[in-house]
Short mmCIF file of C-alpha atoms in Angstrom, two decimals:
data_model
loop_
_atom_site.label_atom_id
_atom_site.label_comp_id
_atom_site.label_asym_id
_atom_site.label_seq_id
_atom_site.Cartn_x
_atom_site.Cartn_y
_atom_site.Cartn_z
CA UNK A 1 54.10 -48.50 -59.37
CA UNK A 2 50.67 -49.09 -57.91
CA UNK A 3 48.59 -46.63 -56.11
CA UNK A 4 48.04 -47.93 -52.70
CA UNK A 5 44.51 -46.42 -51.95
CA UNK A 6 41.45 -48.28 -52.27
CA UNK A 7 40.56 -51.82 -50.86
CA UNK A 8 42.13 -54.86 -52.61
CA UNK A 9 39.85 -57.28 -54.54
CA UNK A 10 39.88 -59.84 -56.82
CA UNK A 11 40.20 -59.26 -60.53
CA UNK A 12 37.26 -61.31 -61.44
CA UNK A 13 34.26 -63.21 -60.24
CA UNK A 14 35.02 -66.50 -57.23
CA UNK A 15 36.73 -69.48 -57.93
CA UNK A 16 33.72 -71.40 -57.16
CA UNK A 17 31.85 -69.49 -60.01
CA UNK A 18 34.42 -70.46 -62.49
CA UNK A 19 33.84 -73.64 -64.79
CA UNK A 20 36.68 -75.96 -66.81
CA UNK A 21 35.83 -78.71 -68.94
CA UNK A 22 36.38 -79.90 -72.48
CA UNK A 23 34.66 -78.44 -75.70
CA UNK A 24 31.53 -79.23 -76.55
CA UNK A 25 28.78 -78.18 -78.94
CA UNK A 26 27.22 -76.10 -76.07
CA UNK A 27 29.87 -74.45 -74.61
CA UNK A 28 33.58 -74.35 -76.80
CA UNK A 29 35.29 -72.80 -74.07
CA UNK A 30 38.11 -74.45 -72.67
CA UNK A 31 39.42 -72.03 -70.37
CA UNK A 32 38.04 -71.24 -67.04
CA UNK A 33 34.97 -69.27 -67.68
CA UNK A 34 32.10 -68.12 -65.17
CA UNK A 35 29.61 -70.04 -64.83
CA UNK A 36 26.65 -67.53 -66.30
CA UNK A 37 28.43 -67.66 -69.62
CA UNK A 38 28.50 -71.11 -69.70
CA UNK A 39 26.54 -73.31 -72.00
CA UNK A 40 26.65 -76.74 -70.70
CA UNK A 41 25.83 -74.63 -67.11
CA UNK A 42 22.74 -73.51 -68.66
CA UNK A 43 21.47 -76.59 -70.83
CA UNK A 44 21.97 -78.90 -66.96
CA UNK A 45 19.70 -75.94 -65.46
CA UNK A 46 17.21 -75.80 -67.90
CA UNK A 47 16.86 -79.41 -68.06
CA UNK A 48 16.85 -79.99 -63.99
CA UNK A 49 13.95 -77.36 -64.21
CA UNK A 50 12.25 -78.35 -67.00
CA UNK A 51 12.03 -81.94 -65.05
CA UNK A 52 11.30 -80.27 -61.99
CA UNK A 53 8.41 -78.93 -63.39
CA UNK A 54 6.94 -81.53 -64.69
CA UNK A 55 7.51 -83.55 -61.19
CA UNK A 56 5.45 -80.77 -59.62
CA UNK A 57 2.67 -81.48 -62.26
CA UNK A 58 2.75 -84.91 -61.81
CA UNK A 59 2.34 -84.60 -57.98
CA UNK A 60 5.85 -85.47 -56.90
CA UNK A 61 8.60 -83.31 -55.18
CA UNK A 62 11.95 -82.42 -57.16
CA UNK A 63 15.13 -84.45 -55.95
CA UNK A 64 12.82 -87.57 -54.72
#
């Protein structure tokens, strides 16, 4: 039996941080996984910044 004190939550982090997709080389998880482990998450961040960056050097906003 549960104990019925204490607020109820979710057992882990929000749907919308939760990632699916096939295995790859950067990430081999297959199951849904948050999105801070994953590494096809990270390599699309790293590259959007990386170009972001150099749009800012170049004199040019990011997304335009």
């Amino acid at each position: 039996m549960t104990d019925g004190t204490g607020p109820a939550g979710s057992a882990g982090p929000p749907a919308d941080e939760m990632v699916v997709h096939k295995s790859t080389r950067e990430c081999p998880m297959i199951q849904p996984h948050p999105r801070a482990s994953c590494g096809i998450v990270r390599a699309r961040e790293a590259n959007r910044n990386r170009a972001d960056e150099e749009r800012r050097r170049a004199g040019r906003q990011p997304g335009g």
